[in-house]
């Protein structure tokens, strides 16, 4: 359930989808059995979660998943530079 802006420093409550920006993030989950994806021919399962940034924060940052960090916010300039845009 979305309750507030995904920016940890922001306390803006979530009220409407048309305010701010909604992000869908796929998060890898642990494999159910010990076989690797290559062994059983399937991709590892993923969990989909939704995050919301208010208007002010969405103008400055994005939400992303980083393997060793988890779901986090990044400044837009940093995100674009890392994506090679």
PDB file of C-alpha atoms in Angstrom:
ATOM      1  CA  UNK A   1       0.000   0.000   0.000  1.00  0.00           C
ATOM      2  CA  UNK A   2       1.340   3.382  -0.969  1.00  0.00           C
ATOM      3  CA  UNK A   3       1.204   5.810   1.914  1.00  0.00           C
ATOM      4  CA  UNK A   4       3.819   8.507   1.243  1.00  0.00           C
ATOM      5  CA  UNK A   5       6.507   9.675  -1.118  1.00  0.00           C
ATOM      6  CA  UNK A   6       9.273   7.078  -1.693  1.00  0.00           C
ATOM      7  CA  UNK A   7      11.891   9.722  -0.893  1.00  0.00           C
ATOM      8  CA  UNK A   8      12.844   8.951   2.734  1.00  0.00           C
ATOM      9  CA  UNK A   9      13.368  12.675   3.424  1.00  0.00           C
ATOM     10  CA  UNK A  10       9.909  13.664   2.157  1.00  0.00           C
ATOM     11  CA  UNK A  11       6.709  13.343   4.199  1.00  0.00           C
ATOM     12  CA  UNK A  12       4.189  14.154   1.443  1.00  0.00           C
ATOM     13  CA  UNK A  13       1.271  11.713   1.782  1.00  0.00           C
ATOM     14  CA  UNK A  14       0.000   9.771  -1.233  1.00  0.00           C
ATOM     15  CA  UNK A  15      -3.525  10.843  -2.176  1.00  0.00           C
ATOM     16  CA  UNK A  16      -4.048  10.719  -5.953  1.00  0.00           C
ATOM     17  CA  UNK A  17      -2.374   8.935  -8.874  1.00  0.00           C
ATOM     18  CA  UNK A  18      -2.447  12.083 -11.002  1.00  0.00           C
ATOM     19  CA  UNK A  19      -0.163  13.866  -8.524  1.00  0.00           C
ATOM     20  CA  UNK A  20       3.480  12.853  -8.741  1.00  0.00           C
ATOM     21  CA  UNK A  21       4.847   9.784 -10.504  1.00  0.00           C
ATOM     22  CA  UNK A  22       4.204   6.072  -9.933  1.00  0.00           C
ATOM     23  CA  UNK A  23       7.030   3.556 -10.437  1.00  0.00           C
ATOM     24  CA  UNK A  24       6.701  -0.201 -10.968  1.00  0.00           C
ATOM     25  CA  UNK A  25       9.860  -1.989  -9.814  1.00  0.00           C
ATOM     26  CA  UNK A  26      10.576  -5.691 -10.353  1.00  0.00           C
ATOM     27  CA  UNK A  27      12.575  -7.103  -7.471  1.00  0.00           C
ATOM     28  CA  UNK A  28      14.321 -10.495  -7.774  1.00  0.00           C
ATOM     29  CA  UNK A  29      13.324 -13.017  -5.119  1.00  0.00           C
ATOM     30  CA  UNK A  30      15.239 -16.009  -3.796  1.00  0.00           C
ATOM     31  CA  UNK A  31      14.863 -19.186  -5.813  1.00  0.00           C
ATOM     32  CA  UNK A  32      12.373 -21.654  -4.378  1.00  0.00           C
ATOM     33  CA  UNK A  33      14.719 -24.608  -4.845  1.00  0.00           C
ATOM     34  CA  UNK A  34      18.479 -24.974  -5.019  1.00  0.00           C
ATOM     35  CA  UNK A  35      18.612 -25.318  -8.819  1.00  0.00           C
ATOM     36  CA  UNK A  36      20.006 -22.355 -10.717  1.00  0.00           C
ATOM     37  CA  UNK A  37      17.889 -20.812 -13.499  1.00  0.00           C
ATOM     38  CA  UNK A  38      20.181 -22.360 -16.111  1.00  0.00           C
ATOM     39  CA  UNK A  39      19.613 -25.823 -14.626  1.00  0.00           C
ATOM     40  CA  UNK A  40      15.831 -25.722 -14.605  1.00  0.00           C
ATOM     41  CA  UNK A  41      15.499 -23.541 -17.734  1.00  0.00           C
ATOM     42  CA  UNK A  42      13.524 -20.790 -16.007  1.00  0.00           C
ATOM     43  CA  UNK A  43      14.277 -17.215 -15.075  1.00  0.00           C
ATOM     44  CA  UNK A  44      14.471 -16.431 -11.359  1.00  0.00           C
ATOM     45  CA  UNK A  45      11.108 -15.272  -9.961  1.00  0.00           C
ATOM     46  CA  UNK A  46      10.500 -11.562  -9.435  1.00  0.00           C
ATOM     47  CA  UNK A  47       8.184  -9.606  -7.183  1.00  0.00           C
ATOM     48  CA  UNK A  48       6.546  -6.428  -8.478  1.00  0.00           C
ATOM     49  CA  UNK A  49       6.223  -3.481  -6.115  1.00  0.00           C
ATOM     50  CA  UNK A  50       4.945   0.042  -6.676  1.00  0.00           C
ATOM     51  CA  UNK A  51       6.531   3.248  -5.397  1.00  0.00           C
ATOM     52  CA  UNK A  52       5.345   6.844  -5.705  1.00  0.00           C
ATOM     53  CA  UNK A  53       7.254  10.128  -5.781  1.00  0.00           C
ATOM     54  CA  UNK A  54       5.405  13.396  -5.145  1.00  0.00           C
ATOM     55  CA  UNK A  55       5.492  16.183  -7.762  1.00  0.00           C
ATOM     56  CA  UNK A  56       8.456  17.935  -6.129  1.00  0.00           C
ATOM     57  CA  UNK A  57      10.581  14.815  -5.701  1.00  0.00           C
ATOM     58  CA  UNK A  58       9.732  13.313  -9.115  1.00  0.00           C
ATOM     59  CA  UNK A  59      11.132  16.450 -10.783  1.00  0.00           C
ATOM     60  CA  UNK A  60      14.499  15.776  -9.126  1.00  0.00           C
ATOM     61  CA  UNK A  61      14.802  12.001  -8.694  1.00  0.00           C
ATOM     62  CA  UNK A  62      13.765   8.537  -9.808  1.00  0.00           C
ATOM     63  CA  UNK A  63      13.157   5.189  -8.100  1.00  0.00           C
ATOM     64  CA  UNK A  64      15.348   2.243  -9.055  1.00  0.00           C
ATOM     65  CA  UNK A  65      16.439  -1.208  -7.866  1.00  0.00           C
ATOM     66  CA  UNK A  66      20.139  -1.790  -7.205  1.00  0.00           C
ATOM     67  CA  UNK A  67      21.362  -5.336  -6.583  1.00  0.00           C
ATOM     68  CA  UNK A  68      23.370  -4.696  -3.414  1.00  0.00           C
ATOM     69  CA  UNK A  69      21.200  -1.853  -2.094  1.00  0.00           C
ATOM     70  CA  UNK A  70      17.585  -2.714  -2.908  1.00  0.00           C
ATOM     71  CA  UNK A  71      14.991  -0.151  -3.953  1.00  0.00           C
ATOM     72  CA  UNK A  72      16.356   3.356  -3.673  1.00  0.00           C
ATOM     73  CA  UNK A  73      15.947   6.878  -5.001  1.00  0.00           C
ATOM     74  CA  UNK A  74      18.585   8.487  -7.212  1.00  0.00           C
ATOM     75  CA  UNK A  75      18.942  12.026  -8.507  1.00  0.00           C
ATOM     76  CA  UNK A  76      17.835  12.180 -12.164  1.00  0.00           C
ATOM     77  CA  UNK A  77      21.247  13.447 -13.330  1.00  0.00           C
ATOM     78  CA  UNK A  78      23.001  10.446 -11.717  1.00  0.00           C
ATOM     79  CA  UNK A  79      20.476   7.992 -13.130  1.00  0.00           C
ATOM     80  CA  UNK A  80      20.771   9.377 -16.675  1.00  0.00           C
ATOM     81  CA  UNK A  81      24.585   9.398 -16.562  1.00  0.00           C
ATOM     82  CA  UNK A  82      24.655   5.759 -15.434  1.00  0.00           C
ATOM     83  CA  UNK A  83      22.262   4.719 -18.203  1.00  0.00           C
ATOM     84  CA  UNK A  84      24.439   6.336 -20.846  1.00  0.00           C
ATOM     85  CA  UNK A  85      21.779   8.866 -21.874  1.00  0.00           C
TER      86      UNK A  85
END
